XYZ file of C-alpha atoms in Angstrom:
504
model
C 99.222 190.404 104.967
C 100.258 187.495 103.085
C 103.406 187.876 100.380
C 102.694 187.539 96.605
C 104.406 184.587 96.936
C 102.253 182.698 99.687
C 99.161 183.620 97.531
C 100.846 181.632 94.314
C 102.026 178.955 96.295
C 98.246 178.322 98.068
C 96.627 178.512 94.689
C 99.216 176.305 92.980
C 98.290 173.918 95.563
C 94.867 174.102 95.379
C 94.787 173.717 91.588
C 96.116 170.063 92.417
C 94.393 169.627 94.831
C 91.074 169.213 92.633
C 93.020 167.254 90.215
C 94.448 164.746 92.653
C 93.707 161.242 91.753
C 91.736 159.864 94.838
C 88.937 162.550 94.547
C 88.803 162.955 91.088
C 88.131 158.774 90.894
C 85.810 158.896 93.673
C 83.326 161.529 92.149
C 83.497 159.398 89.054
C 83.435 155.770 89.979
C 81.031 153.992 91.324
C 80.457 150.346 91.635
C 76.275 149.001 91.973
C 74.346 145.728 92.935
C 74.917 142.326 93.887
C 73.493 139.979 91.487
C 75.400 141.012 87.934
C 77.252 144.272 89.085
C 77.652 147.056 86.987
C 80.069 149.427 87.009
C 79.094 153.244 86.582
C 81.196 155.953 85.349
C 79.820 159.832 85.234
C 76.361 157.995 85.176
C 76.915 155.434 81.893
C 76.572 151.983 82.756
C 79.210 148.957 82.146
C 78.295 145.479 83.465
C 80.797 143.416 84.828
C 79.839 139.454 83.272
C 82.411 137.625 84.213
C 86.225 138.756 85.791
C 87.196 142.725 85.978
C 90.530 143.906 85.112
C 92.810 146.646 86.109
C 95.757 148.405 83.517
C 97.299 151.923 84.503
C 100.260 153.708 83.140
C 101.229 157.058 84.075
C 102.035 159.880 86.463
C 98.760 159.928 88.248
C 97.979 156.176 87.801
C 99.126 155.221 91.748
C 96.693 157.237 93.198
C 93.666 156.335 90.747
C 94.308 152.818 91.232
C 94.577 153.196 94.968
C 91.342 154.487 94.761
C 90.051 152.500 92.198
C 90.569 149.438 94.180
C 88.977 150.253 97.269
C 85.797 150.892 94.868
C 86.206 147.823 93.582
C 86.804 145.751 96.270
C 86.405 141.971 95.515
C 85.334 142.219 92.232
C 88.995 143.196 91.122
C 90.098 140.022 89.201
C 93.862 141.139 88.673
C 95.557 144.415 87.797
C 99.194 145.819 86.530
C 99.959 149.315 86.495
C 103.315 151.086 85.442
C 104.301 153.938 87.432
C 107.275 156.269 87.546
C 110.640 155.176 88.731
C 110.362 156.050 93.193
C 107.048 157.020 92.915
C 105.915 154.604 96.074
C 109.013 155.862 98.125
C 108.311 159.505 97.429
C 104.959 159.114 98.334
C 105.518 157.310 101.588
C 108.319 159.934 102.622
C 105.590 162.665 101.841
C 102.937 161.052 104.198
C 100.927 160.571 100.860
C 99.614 156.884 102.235
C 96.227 157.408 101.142
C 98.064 156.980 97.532
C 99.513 153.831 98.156
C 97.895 150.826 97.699
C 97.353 148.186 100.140
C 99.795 145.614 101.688
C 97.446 142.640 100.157
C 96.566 144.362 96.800
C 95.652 142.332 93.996
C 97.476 144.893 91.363
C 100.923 144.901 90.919
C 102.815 147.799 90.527
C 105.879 148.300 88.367
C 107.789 151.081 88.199
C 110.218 152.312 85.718
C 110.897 154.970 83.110
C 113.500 157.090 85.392
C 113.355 160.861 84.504
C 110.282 160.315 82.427
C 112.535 158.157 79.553
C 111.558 154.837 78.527
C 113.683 151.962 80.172
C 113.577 148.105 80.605
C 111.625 148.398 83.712
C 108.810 150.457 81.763
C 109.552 147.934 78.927
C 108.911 144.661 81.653
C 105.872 146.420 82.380
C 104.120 147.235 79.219
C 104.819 143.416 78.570
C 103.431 142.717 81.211
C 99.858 144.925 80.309
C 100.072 143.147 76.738
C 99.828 139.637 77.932
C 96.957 140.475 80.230
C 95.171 142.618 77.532
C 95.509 139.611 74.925
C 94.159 137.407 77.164
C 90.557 138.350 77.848
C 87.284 137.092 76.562
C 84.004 138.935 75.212
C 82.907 138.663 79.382
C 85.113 140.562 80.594
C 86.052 143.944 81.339
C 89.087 145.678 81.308
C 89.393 149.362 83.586
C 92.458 151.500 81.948
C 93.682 154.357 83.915
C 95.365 156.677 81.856
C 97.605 159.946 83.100
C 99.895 161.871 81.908
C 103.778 160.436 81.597
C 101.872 157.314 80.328
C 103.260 157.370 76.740
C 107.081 156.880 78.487
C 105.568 154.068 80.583
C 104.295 152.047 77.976
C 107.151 151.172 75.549
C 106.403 148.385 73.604
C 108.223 148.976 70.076
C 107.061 146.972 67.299
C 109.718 144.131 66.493
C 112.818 144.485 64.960
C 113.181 147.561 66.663
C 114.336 147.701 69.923
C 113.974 150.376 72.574
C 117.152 152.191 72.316
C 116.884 153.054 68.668
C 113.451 154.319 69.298
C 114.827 156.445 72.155
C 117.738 158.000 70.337
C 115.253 158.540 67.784
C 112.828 160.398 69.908
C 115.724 162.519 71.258
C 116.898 163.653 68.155
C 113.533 164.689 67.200
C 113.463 166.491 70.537
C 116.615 168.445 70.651
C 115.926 169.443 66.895
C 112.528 171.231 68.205
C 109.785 168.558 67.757
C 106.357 169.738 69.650
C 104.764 166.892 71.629
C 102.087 166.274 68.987
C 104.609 165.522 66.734
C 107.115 163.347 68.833
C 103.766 160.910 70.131
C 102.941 160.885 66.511
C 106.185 159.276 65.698
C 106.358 157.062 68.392
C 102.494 155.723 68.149
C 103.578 154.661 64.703
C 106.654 152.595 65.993
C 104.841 151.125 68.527
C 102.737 148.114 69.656
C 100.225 149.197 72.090
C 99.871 152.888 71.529
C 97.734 154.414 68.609
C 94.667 152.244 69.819
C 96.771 148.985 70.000
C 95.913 148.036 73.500
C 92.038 148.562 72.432
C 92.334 145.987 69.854
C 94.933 143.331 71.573
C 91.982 143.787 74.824
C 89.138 142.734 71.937
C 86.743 141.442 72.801
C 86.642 142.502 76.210
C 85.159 145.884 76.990
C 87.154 148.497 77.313
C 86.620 151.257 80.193
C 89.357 153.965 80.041
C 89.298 156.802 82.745
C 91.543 159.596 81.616
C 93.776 162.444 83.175
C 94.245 164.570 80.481
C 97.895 166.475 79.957
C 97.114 167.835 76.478
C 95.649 170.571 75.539
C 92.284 170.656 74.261
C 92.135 167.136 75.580
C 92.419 164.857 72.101
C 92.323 161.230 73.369
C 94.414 159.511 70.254
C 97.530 161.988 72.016
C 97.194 161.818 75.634
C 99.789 159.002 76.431
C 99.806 158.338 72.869
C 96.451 157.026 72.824
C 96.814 153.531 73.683
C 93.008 153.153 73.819
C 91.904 155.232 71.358
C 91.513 155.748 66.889
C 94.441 156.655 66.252
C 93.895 159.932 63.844
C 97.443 159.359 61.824
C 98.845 157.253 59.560
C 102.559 156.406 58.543
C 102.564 159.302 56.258
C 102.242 161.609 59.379
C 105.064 159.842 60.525
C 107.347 160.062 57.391
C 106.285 164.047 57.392
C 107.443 164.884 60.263
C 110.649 162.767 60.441
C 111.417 164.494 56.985
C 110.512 167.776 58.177
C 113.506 167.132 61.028
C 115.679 166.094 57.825
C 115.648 162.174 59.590
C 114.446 160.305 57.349
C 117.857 159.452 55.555
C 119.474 158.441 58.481
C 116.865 155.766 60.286
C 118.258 152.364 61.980
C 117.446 149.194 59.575
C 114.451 148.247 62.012
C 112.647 151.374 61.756
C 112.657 151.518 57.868
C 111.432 148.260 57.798
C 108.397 148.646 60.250
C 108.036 152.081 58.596
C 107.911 150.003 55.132
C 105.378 147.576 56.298
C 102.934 149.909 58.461
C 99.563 149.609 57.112
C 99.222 152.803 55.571
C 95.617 154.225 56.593
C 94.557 154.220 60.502
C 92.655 151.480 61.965
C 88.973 152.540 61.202
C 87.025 154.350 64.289
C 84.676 150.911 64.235
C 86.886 148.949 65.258
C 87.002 150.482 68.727
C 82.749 150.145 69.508
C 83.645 147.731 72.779
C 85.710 150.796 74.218
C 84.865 154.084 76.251
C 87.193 156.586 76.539
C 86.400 159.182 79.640
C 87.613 162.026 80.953
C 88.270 162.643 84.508
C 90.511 165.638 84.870
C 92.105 168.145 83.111
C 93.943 171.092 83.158
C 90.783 173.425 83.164
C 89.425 171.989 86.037
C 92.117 172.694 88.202
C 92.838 176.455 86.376
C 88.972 176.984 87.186
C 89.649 175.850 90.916
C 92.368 178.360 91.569
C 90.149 181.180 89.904
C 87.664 180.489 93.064
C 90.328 180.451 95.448
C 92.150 183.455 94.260
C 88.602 185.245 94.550
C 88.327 184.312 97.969
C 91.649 185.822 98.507
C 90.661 188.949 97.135
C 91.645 189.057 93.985
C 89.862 190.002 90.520
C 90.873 186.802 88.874
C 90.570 185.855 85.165
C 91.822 182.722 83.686
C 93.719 183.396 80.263
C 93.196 179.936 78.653
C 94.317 176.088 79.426
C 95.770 175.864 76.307
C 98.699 178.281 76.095
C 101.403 176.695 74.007
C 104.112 177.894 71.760
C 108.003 178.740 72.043
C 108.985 179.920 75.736
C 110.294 182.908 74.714
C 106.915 184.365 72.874
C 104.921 183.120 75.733
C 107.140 184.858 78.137
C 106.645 188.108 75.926
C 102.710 187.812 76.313
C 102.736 187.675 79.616
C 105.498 191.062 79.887
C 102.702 192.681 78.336
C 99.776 191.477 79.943
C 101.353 192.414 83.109
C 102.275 196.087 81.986
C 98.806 196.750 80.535
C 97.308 196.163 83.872
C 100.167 197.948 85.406
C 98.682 200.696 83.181
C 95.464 200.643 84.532
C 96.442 200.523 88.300
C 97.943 204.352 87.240
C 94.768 204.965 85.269
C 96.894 205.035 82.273
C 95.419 202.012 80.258
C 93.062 204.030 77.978
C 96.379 206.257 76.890
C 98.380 205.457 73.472
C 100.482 203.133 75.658
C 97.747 201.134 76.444
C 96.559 200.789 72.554
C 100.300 199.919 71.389
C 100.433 197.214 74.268
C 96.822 195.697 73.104
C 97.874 196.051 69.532
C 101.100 194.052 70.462
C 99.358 191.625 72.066
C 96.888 190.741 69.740
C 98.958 190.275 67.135
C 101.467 187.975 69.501
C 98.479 185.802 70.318
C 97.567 185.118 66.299
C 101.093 183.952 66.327
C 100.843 181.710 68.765
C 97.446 180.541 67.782
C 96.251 179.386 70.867
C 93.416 177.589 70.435
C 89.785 179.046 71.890
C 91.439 182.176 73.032
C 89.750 185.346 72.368
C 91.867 187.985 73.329
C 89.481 190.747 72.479
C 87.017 189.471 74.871
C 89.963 188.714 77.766
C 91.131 192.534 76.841
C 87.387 193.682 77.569
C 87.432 192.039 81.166
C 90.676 193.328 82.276
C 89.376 197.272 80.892
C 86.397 196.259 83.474
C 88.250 194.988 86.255
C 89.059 198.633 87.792
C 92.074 200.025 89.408
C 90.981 198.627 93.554
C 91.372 195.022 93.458
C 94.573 193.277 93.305
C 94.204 190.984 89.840
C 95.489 187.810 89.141
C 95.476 186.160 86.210
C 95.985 182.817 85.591
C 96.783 179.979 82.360
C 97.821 176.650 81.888
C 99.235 174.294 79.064
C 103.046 173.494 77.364
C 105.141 175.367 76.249
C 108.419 174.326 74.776
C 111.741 175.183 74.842
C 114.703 174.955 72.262
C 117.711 173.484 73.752
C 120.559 175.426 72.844
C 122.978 174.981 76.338
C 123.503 172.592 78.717
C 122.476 173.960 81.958
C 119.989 172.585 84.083
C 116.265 173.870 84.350
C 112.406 173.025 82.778
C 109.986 174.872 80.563
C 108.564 176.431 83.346
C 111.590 177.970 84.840
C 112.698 179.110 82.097
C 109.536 180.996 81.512
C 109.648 182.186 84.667
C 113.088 184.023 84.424
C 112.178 185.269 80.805
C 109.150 187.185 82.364
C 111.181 188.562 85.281
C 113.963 189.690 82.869
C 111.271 191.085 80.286
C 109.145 192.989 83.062
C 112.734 194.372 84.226
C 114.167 195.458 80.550
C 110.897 197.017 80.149
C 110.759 199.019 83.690
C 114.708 199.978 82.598
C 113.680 201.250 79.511
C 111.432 203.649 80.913
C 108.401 202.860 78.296
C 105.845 201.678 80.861
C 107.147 203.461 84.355
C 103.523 202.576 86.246
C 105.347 199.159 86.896
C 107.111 200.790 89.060
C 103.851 201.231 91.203
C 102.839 197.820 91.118
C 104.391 194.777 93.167
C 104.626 191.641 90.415
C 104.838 187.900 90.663
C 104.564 185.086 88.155
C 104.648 181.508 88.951
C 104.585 178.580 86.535
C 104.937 175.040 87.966
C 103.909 171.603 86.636
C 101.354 169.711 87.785
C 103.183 166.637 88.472
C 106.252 168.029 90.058
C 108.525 168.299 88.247
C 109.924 170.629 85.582
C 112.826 169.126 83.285
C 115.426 166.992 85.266
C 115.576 169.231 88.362
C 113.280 168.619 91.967
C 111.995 171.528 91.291
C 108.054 172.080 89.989
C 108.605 175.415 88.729
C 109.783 178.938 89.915
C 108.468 181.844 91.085
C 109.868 185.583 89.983
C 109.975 188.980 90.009
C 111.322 192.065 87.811
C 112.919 192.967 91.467
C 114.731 189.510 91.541
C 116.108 189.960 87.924
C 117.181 193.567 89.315
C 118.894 191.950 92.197
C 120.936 189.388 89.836
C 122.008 192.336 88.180
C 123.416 194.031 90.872
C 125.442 191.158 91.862
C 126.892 191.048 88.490
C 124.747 187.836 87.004
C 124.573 187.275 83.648
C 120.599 186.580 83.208
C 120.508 186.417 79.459
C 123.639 184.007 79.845
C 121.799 181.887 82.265
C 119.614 181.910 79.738
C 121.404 181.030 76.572
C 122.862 178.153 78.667
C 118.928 176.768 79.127
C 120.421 177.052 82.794
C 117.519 178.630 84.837
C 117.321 176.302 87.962
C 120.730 177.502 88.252
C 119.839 180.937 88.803
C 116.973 180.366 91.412
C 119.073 178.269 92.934
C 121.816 181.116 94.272
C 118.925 183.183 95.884
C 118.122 182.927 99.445
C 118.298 179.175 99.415
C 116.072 177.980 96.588
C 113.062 180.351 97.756
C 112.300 181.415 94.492
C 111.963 177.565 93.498
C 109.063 175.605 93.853
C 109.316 172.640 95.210
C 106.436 169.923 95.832
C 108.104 166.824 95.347
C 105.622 164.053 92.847
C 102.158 165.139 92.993
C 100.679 162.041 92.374
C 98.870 163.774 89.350
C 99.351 165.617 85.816
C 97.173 168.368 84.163
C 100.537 170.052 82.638
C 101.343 173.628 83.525
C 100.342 176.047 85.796
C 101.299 179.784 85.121
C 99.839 182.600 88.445
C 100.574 186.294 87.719
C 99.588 188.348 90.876
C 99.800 191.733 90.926
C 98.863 194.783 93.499
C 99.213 198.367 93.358
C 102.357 199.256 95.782
């Protein structure tokens, strides 16, 4: 029979697999007729009058323009698209060629923003889109592709300020706890093309934006900081939350002044009639993908939500106790006063965390039905985020991953839920695109058994922990096996999180 871990891994992969670029584009785009061609997305109908343009920024973007242009074909005026820094070598090394474009292509391809930061590469890029957006006329048509990553990729801050001060600005706001909401908020506001700015600088042209979504619940004004789309905020968002951070007394010259001179209500919604925002992929598509798959492997599979979010550590404790309640009901045990404290526990954890369009009652209800036969595996996406407090070296989803192995194991030490010990346990959480933090690592998988293991060699996990030093800590067992590795996906839908488990 096939480990656990196999199982994870083949679902992980086929999660991205429906999200990869070149299918995803192909199901979507389609190009009709001779005469006056039109271009169709999902069915809705854009002509194409005059010359057809091509912008892309973004994780994903290599792929979808790959594919993009062989839909295309000859009717592809020019295009520019900013990709991550060794995205075309990684590819090519990883016999990805199908993502590459072709020796003769008429789009250019810059790459830049090295470990997902804004640099002068990304900068040269997003120049690069501006000019071509500011120069179209009412005939033409301009294609965005959007991913995830995009918002690093398209640095264009507003003048005086220049790029570093803007970095060191968004770091700050990072390291001090900033959600991602709130850091695009701040950086939309300082910047030239995002908030909707490439919509207007492409008017009059139309507008066609296809759209990988890495956000939950999909909101277009955040998903690489909405450079197509109403922005939803004004300046006074962006004064809130660089108060809220105690920054706003300490801001370089430039920033006050662009801050000072903003226009202080959000460009109205129609303004933006000549654009169409669309969305090709998300995160639930590829959750709802691995739900099939782990079905044909046998499991009972539910999928949690695609929006899980909140501080690593209370996401890591909702998962402890999803795991031990149907630990529970493998040893008929569920419907005992253990059973009620863990539901109790976990409803109240998930009104914490608020995640949005989960009804835990109702998940609670399938897992009672589920019975005690078939293996279950349940399964969630979205962000979660993680408070730096030590230098180590490790991602959100690592992290989470060695919180939930060292929470299943304090809880099968304690005693309080001993079925565990009659159930075999793995959770996975990866990223869709790859990579998790500044590691080549994706994710992790683990184990209470592996945390048990560290102990008996005399590791430290909660230090490992305190030290935000998780990759670490996969790294000293049996090679890296408890790492997951995929190299750049050539997509981005966020996180991934598997929990498998089967009665021993």
């Amino acid at each position: 029979t096939m480990s656990l871990r196999e199982h994870a891994l083949s679902l992980f992969r086929g999660a991205l697999g429906t999200v990869r670029p070149a299918p995803m584009l192909k199901r979507a785009l389609k190009l009709q007729g001779d005469g006056c061609p039109q271009l169709l997305v999902k069915g809705q109908a854009f002509p194409v009058k005059r010359d057809l343009y091509l912008v892309g920024f973004g994780k994903a973007v290599l792929g979808m323009a790959t594919a993009a242009e062989e839909i295309l074909g000859d009717h592809l005026t020019r295009g520019i698209i900013n990709v991550p820094l060794g995205i075309q070598e990684s590819l090519q090394q990883a016999g990805m060629q199908e993502m590459l474009l072709k020796p003769h292509s008429k789009i250019q391809v810059i790459e830049g923003a090295k470990n997902n930061l804004p640099d002068a590469e990304a900068l040269k890029g997003a120049v690069a889109i501006q000019e071509l957006a500011e120069g179209l006329t009412a005939d033409d048509l301009l294609l965005v592709l959007i991913s995830g990553g995009g918002s690093a990729l398209l640095p264009a801050p507003i003048p005086p300020i220049l790029l570093e001060e803007k970095e060191k600005l968004t770091k700050v706001l990072a390291s001090r706890g900033a959600a991602i909401q709130e850091l695009n908020i701040v950086r939309k506001t300082l910047s030239v093309l995002k908030g909707g700015g490439l919509a207007q600088l492409a008017h009059p042209a139309r507008v066609v934006s296809l759209i990988l979504s890495d956000v939950i619940g999909d909101p277009l004004d955040i998903i690489a900081s909405g450079p197509t789309a109403a922005s939803s905020h004004s300046v006074q968002d962006c004064l809130q939350i660089l108060s809220k951070y105690n920054l706003l007394h300490n801001l370089p010259k430039s920033v006050e002044m662009v801050l000072s001179s903003s226009p202080t209500k959000p460009t109205a919604p129609e303004n933006y009639s000549h654009v169409s925002n669309i969305i090709l992929g998300s995160n639930t598509l590829a959750l709802e993908e691995a739900r099939r798959q782990a079905e044909g492997l046998g499991y009972a599979a539910l999928v949690l939500s695609a929006a899980v979010h909140g501080e690593v550590g209370h996401v890591a404790t909702l998962y402890c106790q999803l795991i031990q309640l149907v630990c529970l009901g493998f040893a008929s045990l569920g419907e005992g006063p253990l059973g009620d404290e863990l539901r109790g526990n976990l409803l109240q954890l998930a009104a914490e965390l608020q995640i949005p369009g989960l009804d835990l009652d109702e998940f609670l209800q399938a897992l009672r039905g589920l019975g005690p036969d078939r293996p279950v595996c349940i399964l969630a996406g979205g962000e979660t985020t993680v408070q730096l407090q030590g230098t180590g070296k490790g991602g959100r989803n690592q992290e989470l991953a060695l919180r939930v192995g060292l929470g299943l194991h304090k809880a099968q030490a304690t005693g309080a839920s001993s079925p565990q010990g009659r159930c075999e346990i793995l959770f996975l959480s990866g990223g869709t695109d790859g990579q998790d933090g500044p590691t080549e690592a994706a994710g992790a998988f683990c184990s209470p058994g592996l945390v048990a293991e560290a102990l008996q060699e005399g590791l430290d996990v909660e230090a490992f922990l305190r030290n935000n030093d998780s990759y670490t800590f996969f790294s000293q067992f049996q090679g890296g096996h408890h790492l997951l590795v995929t190299g750049l996906t050539g997509t981005n839908v966020m996180d991934i999180q598997a929990i498998l488990i089967r009665a021993m």
